Structures are given as structure tokens and as C-alpha cells.
JSON list of C-alpha atoms in Angstrom, two decimals:
[
{"chain": "A", "resi": 1, "resn": "MET", "atom": "CA", "xyz": [165.81, 117.61, 86.17]},
{"chain": "A", "resi": 2, "resn": "PRO", "atom": "CA", "xyz": [162.96, 116.10, 88.19]},
{"chain": "A", "resi": 3, "resn": "CYS", "atom": "CA", "xyz": [164.10, 112.51, 88.34]},
{"chain": "A", "resi": 4, "resn": "GLY", "atom": "CA", "xyz": [167.32, 110.55, 88.79]},
{"chain": "A", "resi": 5, "resn": "LEU", "atom": "CA", "xyz": [168.68, 107.09, 89.33]},
{"chain": "A", "resi": 6, "resn": "ALA", "atom": "CA", "xyz": [168.03, 105.36, 92.65]},
{"chain": "A", "resi": 7, "resn": "LYS", "atom": "CA", "xyz": [170.87, 104.10, 94.85]},
{"chain": "A", "resi": 8, "resn": "THR", "atom": "CA", "xyz": [173.26, 102.76, 92.26]},
{"chain": "A", "resi": 9, "resn": "ASP", "atom": "CA", "xyz": [176.94, 102.08, 91.70]},
{"chain": "A", "resi": 10, "resn": "LEU", "atom": "CA", "xyz": [177.36, 102.64, 87.96]},
{"chain": "A", "resi": 11, "resn": "VAL", "atom": "CA", "xyz": [180.47, 101.78, 85.93]},
{"chain": "A", "resi": 12, "resn": "PHE", "atom": "CA", "xyz": [180.87, 102.87, 82.33]},
{"chain": "A", "resi": 13, "resn": "ILE", "atom": "CA", "xyz": [183.05, 100.62, 80.15]},
{"chain": "A", "resi": 14, "resn": "LEU", "atom": "CA", "xyz": [184.01, 102.37, 76.92]},
{"chain": "A", "resi": 15, "resn": "ASP", "atom": "CA", "xyz": [185.56, 100.83, 73.83]},
{"chain": "A", "resi": 16, "resn": "SER", "atom": "CA", "xyz": [188.65, 102.82, 72.90]},
{"chain": "A", "resi": 17, "resn": "SER", "atom": "CA", "xyz": [190.15, 100.34, 70.46]},
{"chain": "A", "resi": 18, "resn": "THR", "atom": "CA", "xyz": [191.76, 101.47, 67.23]},
{"chain": "A", "resi": 19, "resn": "SER", "atom": "CA", "xyz": [188.47, 101.40, 65.33]},
{"chain": "A", "resi": 20, "resn": "VAL", "atom": "CA", "xyz": [187.06, 104.20, 67.52]},
{"chain": "A", "resi": 21, "resn": "THR", "atom": "CA", "xyz": [188.10, 107.60, 66.21]},
{"chain": "A", "resi": 22, "resn": "GLU", "atom": "CA", "xyz": [188.87, 110.50, 68.53]},
{"chain": "A", "resi": 23, "resn": "GLU", "atom": "CA", "xyz": [185.66, 112.23, 67.43]},
{"chain": "A", "resi": 24, "resn": "ASN", "atom": "CA", "xyz": [183.57, 109.17, 68.25]},
{"chain": "A", "resi": 25, "resn": "PHE", "atom": "CA", "xyz": [185.34, 108.65, 71.56]},
{"chain": "A", "resi": 26, "resn": "VAL", "atom": "CA", "xyz": [184.28, 112.19, 72.50]},
{"chain": "A", "resi": 27, "resn": "ARG", "atom": "CA", "xyz": [180.70, 111.27, 71.56]},
{"chain": "A", "resi": 28, "resn": "MET", "atom": "CA", "xyz": [180.86, 108.36, 74.03]},
{"chain": "A", "resi": 29, "resn": "LEU", "atom": "CA", "xyz": [182.14, 110.69, 76.74]},
{"chain": "A", "resi": 30, "resn": "GLN", "atom": "CA", "xyz": [179.21, 113.02, 76.10]},
{"chain": "A", "resi": 31, "resn": "PHE", "atom": "CA", "xyz": [176.84, 110.05, 76.33]},
{"chain": "A", "resi": 32, "resn": "CYS", "atom": "CA", "xyz": [178.22, 109.26, 79.79]},
{"chain": "A", "resi": 33, "resn": "LYS", "atom": "CA", "xyz": [177.64, 112.84, 80.91]},
{"chain": "A", "resi": 34, "resn": "ASP", "atom": "CA", "xyz": [174.13, 112.82, 79.46]},
{"chain": "A", "resi": 35, "resn": "ILE", "atom": "CA", "xyz": [173.27, 109.64, 81.36]},
{"chain": "A", "resi": 36, "resn": "ILE", "atom": "CA", "xyz": [174.47, 110.89, 84.74]},
{"chain": "A", "resi": 37, "resn": "ASN", "atom": "CA", "xyz": [173.23, 114.44, 84.27]},
{"chain": "A", "resi": 38, "resn": "SER", "atom": "CA", "xyz": [169.93, 113.57, 85.96]},
{"chain": "A", "resi": 39, "resn": "ALA", "atom": "CA", "xyz": [171.48, 111.25, 88.55]},
{"chain": "A", "resi": 40, "resn": "ASP", "atom": "CA", "xyz": [171.74, 112.20, 92.21]},
{"chain": "A", "resi": 41, "resn": "THR", "atom": "CA", "xyz": [175.52, 112.08, 92.49]},
{"chain": "A", "resi": 42, "resn": "ASP", "atom": "CA", "xyz": [175.91, 115.12, 94.72]},
{"chain": "A", "resi": 43, "resn": "GLY", "atom": "CA", "xyz": [173.39, 113.72, 97.18]},
{"chain": "A", "resi": 44, "resn": "GLY", "atom": "CA", "xyz": [175.20, 110.40, 97.30]},
{"chain": "A", "resi": 45, "resn": "SER", "atom": "CA", "xyz": [172.56, 108.12, 95.78]},
{"chain": "A", "resi": 46, "resn": "VAL", "atom": "CA", "xyz": [174.62, 107.40, 92.67]},
{"chain": "A", "resi": 47, "resn": "ARG", "atom": "CA", "xyz": [178.33, 106.69, 92.42]},
{"chain": "A", "resi": 48, "resn": "VAL", "atom": "CA", "xyz": [180.07, 106.55, 89.06]},
{"chain": "A", "resi": 49, "resn": "GLY", "atom": "CA", "xyz": [183.25, 104.86, 87.88]},
{"chain": "A", "resi": 50, "resn": "ALA", "atom": "CA", "xyz": [184.70, 104.53, 84.40]},
{"chain": "A", "resi": 51, "resn": "MET", "atom": "CA", "xyz": [187.01, 102.29, 82.40]},
{"chain": "A", "resi": 52, "resn": "THR", "atom": "CA", "xyz": [188.33, 102.17, 78.85]},
{"chain": "A", "resi": 53, "resn": "PHE", "atom": "CA", "xyz": [189.49, 99.12, 76.94]},
{"chain": "A", "resi": 54, "resn": "GLY", "atom": "CA", "xyz": [191.31, 98.14, 73.80]},
{"chain": "A", "resi": 55, "resn": "SER", "atom": "CA", "xyz": [193.85, 95.33, 73.92]},
{"chain": "A", "resi": 56, "resn": "VAL", "atom": "CA", "xyz": [194.17, 96.11, 77.64]},
{"chain": "A", "resi": 57, "resn": "THR", "atom": "CA", "xyz": [191.85, 97.70, 80.18]},
{"chain": "A", "resi": 58, "resn": "GLU", "atom": "CA", "xyz": [192.47, 100.90, 82.13]},
{"chain": "A", "resi": 59, "resn": "VAL", "atom": "CA", "xyz": [190.52, 102.13, 85.13]},
{"chain": "A", "resi": 60, "resn": "GLN", "atom": "CA", "xyz": [189.96, 105.84, 84.56]},
{"chain": "A", "resi": 61, "resn": "PHE", "atom": "CA", "xyz": [188.43, 106.54, 87.97]},
{"chain": "A", "resi": 62, "resn": "ASN", "atom": "CA", "xyz": [186.80, 104.52, 90.74]},
{"chain": "A", "resi": 63, "resn": "LEU", "atom": "CA", "xyz": [183.34, 104.69, 92.26]},
{"chain": "A", "resi": 64, "resn": "ASN", "atom": "CA", "xyz": [184.66, 106.65, 95.23]},
{"chain": "A", "resi": 65, "resn": "SER", "atom": "CA", "xyz": [186.95, 108.99, 93.28]},
{"chain": "A", "resi": 66, "resn": "PHE", "atom": "CA", "xyz": [184.45, 111.82, 92.79]},
{"chain": "A", "resi": 67, "resn": "SER", "atom": "CA", "xyz": [181.18, 112.69, 94.50]},
{"chain": "A", "resi": 68, "resn": "LYS", "atom": "CA", "xyz": [180.35, 116.02, 92.90]},
{"chain": "A", "resi": 69, "resn": "LYS", "atom": "CA", "xyz": [178.92, 116.10, 89.39]},
{"chain": "A", "resi": 70, "resn": "HIS", "atom": "CA", "xyz": [181.18, 118.85, 88.08]},
{"chain": "A", "resi": 71, "resn": "TYR", "atom": "CA", "xyz": [184.25, 116.85, 89.15]},
{"chain": "A", "resi": 72, "resn": "LEU", "atom": "CA", "xyz": [182.79, 113.77, 87.47]},
{"chain": "A", "resi": 73, "resn": "PHE", "atom": "CA", "xyz": [182.24, 115.69, 84.26]},
{"chain": "A", "resi": 74, "resn": "ASP", "atom": "CA", "xyz": [185.82, 116.98, 84.35]},
{"chain": "A", "resi": 75, "resn": "ALA", "atom": "CA", "xyz": [187.11, 113.43, 84.93]},
{"chain": "A", "resi": 76, "resn": "ILE", "atom": "CA", "xyz": [185.07, 112.10, 82.02]},
{"chain": "A", "resi": 77, "resn": "ASP", "atom": "CA", "xyz": [186.44, 114.81, 79.73]},
{"chain": "A", "resi": 78, "resn": "GLU", "atom": "CA", "xyz": [189.97, 113.83, 80.73]},
{"chain": "A", "resi": 79, "resn": "MET", "atom": "CA", "xyz": [189.55, 110.11, 80.05]},
{"chain": "A", "resi": 80, "resn": "THR", "atom": "CA", "xyz": [192.29, 108.64, 77.88]},
{"chain": "A", "resi": 81, "resn": "ARG", "atom": "CA", "xyz": [192.20, 106.09, 75.10]},
{"chain": "A", "resi": 82, "resn": "VAL", "atom": "CA", "xyz": [194.15, 102.83, 75.17]},
{"chain": "A", "resi": 83, "resn": "SER", "atom": "CA", "xyz": [193.78, 101.77, 71.49]},
{"chain": "A", "resi": 84, "resn": "GLY", "atom": "CA", "xyz": [194.66, 98.31, 70.15]},
{"chain": "A", "resi": 85, "resn": "ASN", "atom": "CA", "xyz": [192.24, 95.44, 69.57]},
{"chain": "A", "resi": 86, "resn": "SER", "atom": "CA", "xyz": [189.00, 94.69, 71.42]},
{"chain": "A", "resi": 87, "resn": "ASN", "atom": "CA", "xyz": [189.29, 92.72, 74.67]},
{"chain": "A", "resi": 88, "resn": "VAL", "atom": "CA", "xyz": [185.77, 92.93, 76.10]},
{"chain": "A", "resi": 89, "resn": "ALA", "atom": "CA", "xyz": [186.27, 89.89, 78.34]},
{"chain": "A", "resi": 90, "resn": "ASP", "atom": "CA", "xyz": [189.15, 91.54, 80.19]},
{"chain": "A", "resi": 91, "resn": "ALA", "atom": "CA", "xyz": [187.14, 94.74, 80.63]},
{"chain": "A", "resi": 92, "resn": "ILE", "atom": "CA", "xyz": [184.18, 92.96, 82.21]},
{"chain": "A", "resi": 93, "resn": "ARG", "atom": "CA", "xyz": [186.46, 90.89, 84.44]},
{"chain": "A", "resi": 94, "resn": "ALA", "atom": "CA", "xyz": [188.33, 94.00, 85.55]},
{"chain": "A", "resi": 95, "resn": "ALA", "atom": "CA", "xyz": [185.07, 95.75, 86.41]},
{"chain": "A", "resi": 96, "resn": "ARG", "atom": "CA", "xyz": [183.93, 92.77, 88.46]},
{"chain": "A", "resi": 97, "resn": "LYS", "atom": "CA", "xyz": [187.19, 92.28, 90.34]},
{"chain": "A", "resi": 98, "resn": "ARG", "atom": "CA", "xyz": [188.61, 95.80, 90.57]},
{"chain": "A", "resi": 99, "resn": "MET", "atom": "CA", "xyz": [185.73, 98.27, 90.39]},
{"chain": "A", "resi": 100, "resn": "PHE", "atom": "CA", "xyz": [182.98, 96.60, 92.40]},
{"chain": "A", "resi": 101, "resn": "THR", "atom": "CA", "xyz": [184.98, 96.29, 95.62]},
{"chain": "A", "resi": 102, "resn": "LEU", "atom": "CA", "xyz": [184.50, 97.95, 99.01]},
{"chain": "A", "resi": 103, "resn": "GLU", "atom": "CA", "xyz": [187.98, 99.47, 98.74]},
{"chain": "A", "resi": 104, "resn": "ASN", "atom": "CA", "xyz": [187.10, 101.22, 95.49]},
{"chain": "A", "resi": 105, "resn": "GLY", "atom": "CA", "xyz": [183.67, 102.47, 96.53]},
{"chain": "A", "resi": 106, "resn": "ASP", "atom": "CA", "xyz": [181.20, 99.66, 95.95]},
{"chain": "A", "resi": 107, "resn": "ARG", "atom": "CA", "xyz": [178.33, 99.72, 98.46]},
{"chain": "A", "resi": 108, "resn": "PRO", "atom": "CA", "xyz": [176.62, 96.50, 99.58]},
{"chain": "A", "resi": 109, "resn": "ASP", "atom": "CA", "xyz": [173.18, 98.15, 99.59]},
{"chain": "A", "resi": 110, "resn": "ALA", "atom": "CA", "xyz": [173.44, 99.72, 96.12]},
{"chain": "A", "resi": 111, "resn": "GLU", "atom": "CA", "xyz": [172.62, 98.11, 92.81]},
{"chain": "A", "resi": 112, "resn": "ASN", "atom": "CA", "xyz": [175.71, 97.36, 90.73]},
{"chain": "A", "resi": 113, "resn": "VAL", "atom": "CA", "xyz": [175.37, 98.37, 87.09]},
{"chain": "A", "resi": 114, "resn": "ILE", "atom": "CA", "xyz": [177.69, 98.24, 84.08]},
{"chain": "A", "resi": 115, "resn": "MET", "atom": "CA", "xyz": [176.95, 100.24, 80.96]},
{"chain": "A", "resi": 116, "resn": "LEU", "atom": "CA", "xyz": [179.22, 98.91, 78.20]},
{"chain": "A", "resi": 117, "resn": "LEU", "atom": "CA", "xyz": [179.64, 100.63, 74.83]},
{"chain": "A", "resi": 118, "resn": "THR", "atom": "CA", "xyz": [181.44, 98.95, 71.92]},
{"chain": "A", "resi": 119, "resn": "ASP", "atom": "CA", "xyz": [181.65, 99.35, 68.16]},
{"chain": "A", "resi": 120, "resn": "GLY", "atom": "CA", "xyz": [182.95, 95.88, 67.39]},
{"chain": "A", "resi": 121, "resn": "LEU", "atom": "CA", "xyz": [183.08, 92.23, 68.33]},
{"chain": "A", "resi": 122, "resn": "SER", "atom": "CA", "xyz": [185.72, 90.83, 70.65]},
{"chain": "A", "resi": 123, "resn": "ASN", "atom": "CA", "xyz": [188.90, 89.80, 68.89]},
{"chain": "A", "resi": 124, "resn": "ILE", "atom": "CA", "xyz": [190.99, 89.01, 71.98]},
{"chain": "A", "resi": 125, "resn": "ASN", "atom": "CA", "xyz": [189.81, 86.17, 74.25]},
{"chain": "A", "resi": 126, "resn": "SER", "atom": "CA", "xyz": [186.49, 86.26, 72.41]},
{"chain": "A", "resi": 127, "resn": "GLN", "atom": "CA", "xyz": [185.55, 82.82, 73.76]},
{"chain": "A", "resi": 128, "resn": "LEU", "atom": "CA", "xyz": [185.64, 84.29, 77.28]},
{"chain": "A", "resi": 129, "resn": "THR", "atom": "CA", "xyz": [183.51, 87.36, 76.64]},
{"chain": "A", "resi": 130, "resn": "ILE", "atom": "CA", "xyz": [180.04, 85.96, 77.31]},
{"chain": "A", "resi": 131, "resn": "PRO", "atom": "CA", "xyz": [181.25, 83.67, 80.15]},
{"chain": "A", "resi": 132, "resn": "GLU", "atom": "CA", "xyz": [182.80, 86.72, 81.86]},
{"chain": "A", "resi": 133, "resn": "ALA", "atom": "CA", "xyz": [179.49, 88.54, 81.50]},
{"chain": "A", "resi": 134, "resn": "LYS", "atom": "CA", "xyz": [177.69, 85.56, 83.05]},
{"chain": "A", "resi": 135, "resn": "PHE", "atom": "CA", "xyz": [180.11, 85.62, 86.02]},
{"chain": "A", "resi": 136, "resn": "ALA", "atom": "CA", "xyz": [179.20, 89.28, 86.48]},
{"chain": "A", "resi": 137, "resn": "HIS", "atom": "CA", "xyz": [175.48, 88.48, 86.33]},
{"chain": "A", "resi": 138, "resn": "LEU", "atom": "CA", "xyz": [175.94, 85.80, 89.00]},
{"chain": "A", "resi": 139, "resn": "GLN", "atom": "CA", "xyz": [177.71, 88.37, 91.18]},
{"chain": "A", "resi": 140, "resn": "GLY", "atom": "CA", "xyz": [174.62, 90.55, 90.96]},
{"chain": "A", "resi": 141, "resn": "ILE", "atom": "CA", "xyz": [175.96, 93.05, 88.41]},
{"chain": "A", "resi": 142, "resn": "HIS", "atom": "CA", "xyz": [173.37, 94.29, 85.94]},
{"chain": "A", "resi": 143, "resn": "ILE", "atom": "CA", "xyz": [174.81, 94.88, 82.46]},
{"chain": "A", "resi": 144, "resn": "TYR", "atom": "CA", "xyz": [173.47, 97.14, 79.75]},
{"chain": "A", "resi": 145, "resn": "ALA", "atom": "CA", "xyz": [175.29, 96.46, 76.47]},
{"chain": "A", "resi": 146, "resn": "ILE", "atom": "CA", "xyz": [175.24, 99.04, 73.67]},
{"chain": "A", "resi": 147, "resn": "GLY", "atom": "CA", "xyz": [176.47, 98.01, 70.25]},
{"chain": "A", "resi": 148, "resn": "ILE", "atom": "CA", "xyz": [177.32, 100.71, 67.72]},
{"chain": "A", "resi": 149, "resn": "GLY", "atom": "CA", "xyz": [177.26, 99.89, 64.01]},
{"chain": "A", "resi": 150, "resn": "LEU", "atom": "CA", "xyz": [177.27, 96.12, 64.52]},
{"chain": "A", "resi": 151, "resn": "SER", "atom": "CA", "xyz": [175.97, 93.78, 61.83]},
{"chain": "A", "resi": 152, "resn": "ASP", "atom": "CA", "xyz": [176.07, 90.88, 64.30]},
{"chain": "A", "resi": 153, "resn": "THR", "atom": "CA", "xyz": [174.46, 91.66, 67.66]},
{"chain": "A", "resi": 154, "resn": "ARG", "atom": "CA", "xyz": [174.61, 88.18, 69.21]},
{"chain": "A", "resi": 155, "resn": "GLU", "atom": "CA", "xyz": [177.60, 89.02, 71.39]},
{"chain": "A", "resi": 156, "resn": "ILE", "atom": "CA", "xyz": [176.10, 92.14, 72.97]},
{"chain": "A", "resi": 157, "resn": "GLU", "atom": "CA", "xyz": [172.85, 90.24, 73.48]},
{"chain": "A", "resi": 158, "resn": "GLY", "atom": "CA", "xyz": [174.83, 87.56, 75.33]},
{"chain": "A", "resi": 159, "resn": "ILE", "atom": "CA", "xyz": [176.66, 90.17, 77.41]},
{"chain": "A", "resi": 160, "resn": "ALA", "atom": "CA", "xyz": [173.48, 91.96, 78.49]},
{"chain": "A", "resi": 161, "resn": "SER", "atom": "CA", "xyz": [171.51, 90.91, 81.54]},
{"chain": "A", "resi": 162, "resn": "GLU", "atom": "CA", "xyz": [168.33, 88.93, 81.00]},
{"chain": "A", "resi": 163, "resn": "PRO", "atom": "CA", "xyz": [166.00, 89.62, 79.39]},
{"chain": "A", "resi": 164, "resn": "TRP", "atom": "CA", "xyz": [168.46, 90.76, 76.74]},
{"chain": "A", "resi": 165, "resn": "GLN", "atom": "CA", "xyz": [165.66, 92.49, 74.81]},
{"chain": "A", "resi": 166, "resn": "GLU", "atom": "CA", "xyz": [165.47, 95.06, 77.63]},
{"chain": "A", "resi": 167, "resn": "ASN", "atom": "CA", "xyz": [169.18, 95.40, 78.31]},
{"chain": "A", "resi": 168, "resn": "SER", "atom": "CA", "xyz": [170.96, 95.37, 74.94]},
{"chain": "A", "resi": 169, "resn": "PHE", "atom": "CA", "xyz": [170.78, 98.24, 72.49]},
{"chain": "A", "resi": 170, "resn": "SER", "atom": "CA", "xyz": [171.88, 98.41, 68.87]},
{"chain": "A", "resi": 171, "resn": "ILE", "atom": "CA", "xyz": [172.35, 101.73, 67.10]},
{"chain": "A", "resi": 172, "resn": "ARG", "atom": "CA", "xyz": [173.64, 102.48, 63.63]},
{"chain": "A", "resi": 173, "resn": "ASN", "atom": "CA", "xyz": [176.38, 104.97, 64.44]},
{"chain": "A", "resi": 174, "resn": "PHE", "atom": "CA", "xyz": [177.92, 107.10, 67.17]},
{"chain": "A", "resi": 175, "resn": "GLU", "atom": "CA", "xyz": [175.74, 110.08, 66.26]},
{"chain": "A", "resi": 176, "resn": "GLU", "atom": "CA", "xyz": [172.71, 108.15, 67.53]},
{"chain": "A", "resi": 177, "resn": "LEU", "atom": "CA", "xyz": [174.14, 108.01, 71.06]},
{"chain": "A", "resi": 178, "resn": "SER", "atom": "CA", "xyz": [172.54, 111.37, 71.81]},
{"chain": "A", "resi": 179, "resn": "ASP", "atom": "CA", "xyz": [169.11, 110.01, 70.86]},
{"chain": "A", "resi": 180, "resn": "LEU", "atom": "CA", "xyz": [169.70, 106.89, 72.93]},
{"chain": "A", "resi": 181, "resn": "SER", "atom": "CA", "xyz": [170.66, 108.85, 76.04]},
{"chain": "A", "resi": 182, "resn": "GLU", "atom": "CA", "xyz": [167.46, 110.90, 75.72]},
{"chain": "A", "resi": 183, "resn": "SER", "atom": "CA", "xyz": [165.37, 107.74, 75.37]},
{"chain": "A", "resi": 184, "resn": "LEU", "atom": "CA", "xyz": [167.04, 106.19, 78.40]},
{"chain": "A", "resi": 185, "resn": "TYR", "atom": "CA", "xyz": [166.39, 109.34, 80.41]},
{"chain": "A", "resi": 186, "resn": "MET", "atom": "CA", "xyz": [162.70, 109.23, 79.50]},
{"chain": "A", "resi": 187, "resn": "SER", "atom": "CA", "xyz": [162.57, 105.60, 80.67]},
{"chain": "A", "resi": 188, "resn": "GLU", "atom": "CA", "xyz": [164.17, 106.55, 83.98]},
{"chain": "A", "resi": 189, "resn": "CYS", "atom": "CA", "xyz": [161.41, 109.11, 84.52]},
{"chain": "A", "resi": 190, "resn": "GLN", "atom": "CA", "xyz": [158.60, 106.56, 84.15]},
{"chain": "A", "resi": 191, "resn": "GLY", "atom": "CA", "xyz": [159.03, 105.18, 87.64]},
{"chain": "A", "resi": 192, "resn": "LYS", "atom": "CA", "xyz": [160.88, 102.00, 86.76]},
{"chain": "A", "resi": 193, "resn": "HIS", "atom": "CA", "xyz": [162.44, 100.02, 89.60]},
{"chain": "A", "resi": 194, "resn": "ASN", "atom": "CA", "xyz": [165.89, 101.40, 90.33]},
{"chain": "A", "resi": 195, "resn": "VAL", "atom": "CA", "xyz": [167.74, 101.88, 87.02]},
{"chain": "A", "resi": 196, "resn": "ARG", "atom": "CA", "xyz": [165.83, 99.23, 85.07]},
{"chain": "A", "resi": 197, "resn": "LEU", "atom": "CA", "xyz": [165.35, 100.80, 81.65]},
{"chain": "A", "resi": 198, "resn": "THR", "atom": "CA", "xyz": [162.60, 99.91, 79.24]},
{"chain": "A", "resi": 199, "resn": "TRP", "atom": "CA", "xyz": [163.57, 98.54, 75.85]},
{"chain": "A", "resi": 200, "resn": "VAL", "atom": "CA", "xyz": [164.18, 101.37, 73.40]},
{"chain": "A", "resi": 201, "resn": "LEU", "atom": "CA", "xyz": [163.17, 100.47, 69.87]},
{"chain": "A", "resi": 202, "resn": "LEU", "atom": "CA", "xyz": [165.31, 102.51, 67.49]},
{"chain": "A", "resi": 203, "resn": "ASN", "atom": "CA", "xyz": [164.82, 102.59, 63.75]},
{"chain": "A", "resi": 204, "resn": "VAL", "atom": "CA", "xyz": [167.84, 100.46, 62.92]}
]
């Protein structure tokens, strides 16, 4: 593909709580692969890490674990679920403290980006979710928050970087992830600064 993300350290945070079926978890994994398909990982511009969360958070692989795209795709396919409730606050805190570190591949001259996907509201430490996101923002981490099938989008809007209208996305179901990834790719190809993505208006 003719375009890709600029120098970026990108961490995917995927909801794997009990409400996410195996089929829908696989759809999230495909979304991750679709997003990085056009990224310059082999050339070193983009590094990718991934985490899953339920009641607890698990680091699946770090930013410096894989540099070749085919290894990244294999690692994404092998990601495991953790199940349980939804502890978004712990996931964001873990990304900030464990993923975006020099030891685990974070680069001082690269933009730090989280792409968080969830199908529900926090039900563990929910009062800490938006404050944890704000701590990440203050640390210079840009957060894109994607809510799937949510009737209340205030939490993902609070998690997303400002302006939230450009950084939070609400879709009706997991099937729409494929359409969202295509829309995000088209935004990347319009010459936006780094990985800043234009607001995608879906028919929700």
C-alpha cells in the first residue's frame, strides 16, 4: 500500500472480558492486522505492542518483541483471552507504566499511541478509568477509544484524547470493525500529521 503511519509506537488494548465471544475476539485481532497492514513496521518507523484485559491485564507482546510484519501477524493470531469483568483503568495504567518504557521498546522520538477497543463500560475501578486516561494524556500518550455496541458513550469519550470527537469511535457491532479499519486507513492516506485520524462518521 502507498502510505503508512509515521514514526509511532502503537499499543493495542483489547477487551477480552466475558462479554466478548471468541468469534468477536477474532474480529478484533483482524482489526489490529488491518490497521498495521499499511504501517512501515519492517522499515522500523512503526513499533507495535498489544495487551488484553478483563478483570486483569495481560501484556501479549511488547513494542520491541517483533519488527517484521509477518511475525507481528502471527503474534496477534496467538493472543489469548483473559475473561472476567472489565477493568479498563488497569489496562490503561499498565500500558502507561509497562509498555511505554525504554526497556520494552518505547522510543523518545516516536509518538506514543494507544488504540483501545471495548464492548462495555468499566465495572472494576470504574471511578479510576477516566483519571487513568488523563494521566496517559499528560504523559504524551494519544488515545483512540473505540466503543462497540455501547448505548452510553460518555466513558469512551472521556478516555479519548482531545478533541474527543476526532479520537473516539462508536460502532454498532463487531462486524463493523472491518468498515472502521478501512475508514481509518483512508484517513491515514490523506496526509494527516503522524497518525492523527480524521473523525469517521458512521451510520450509528
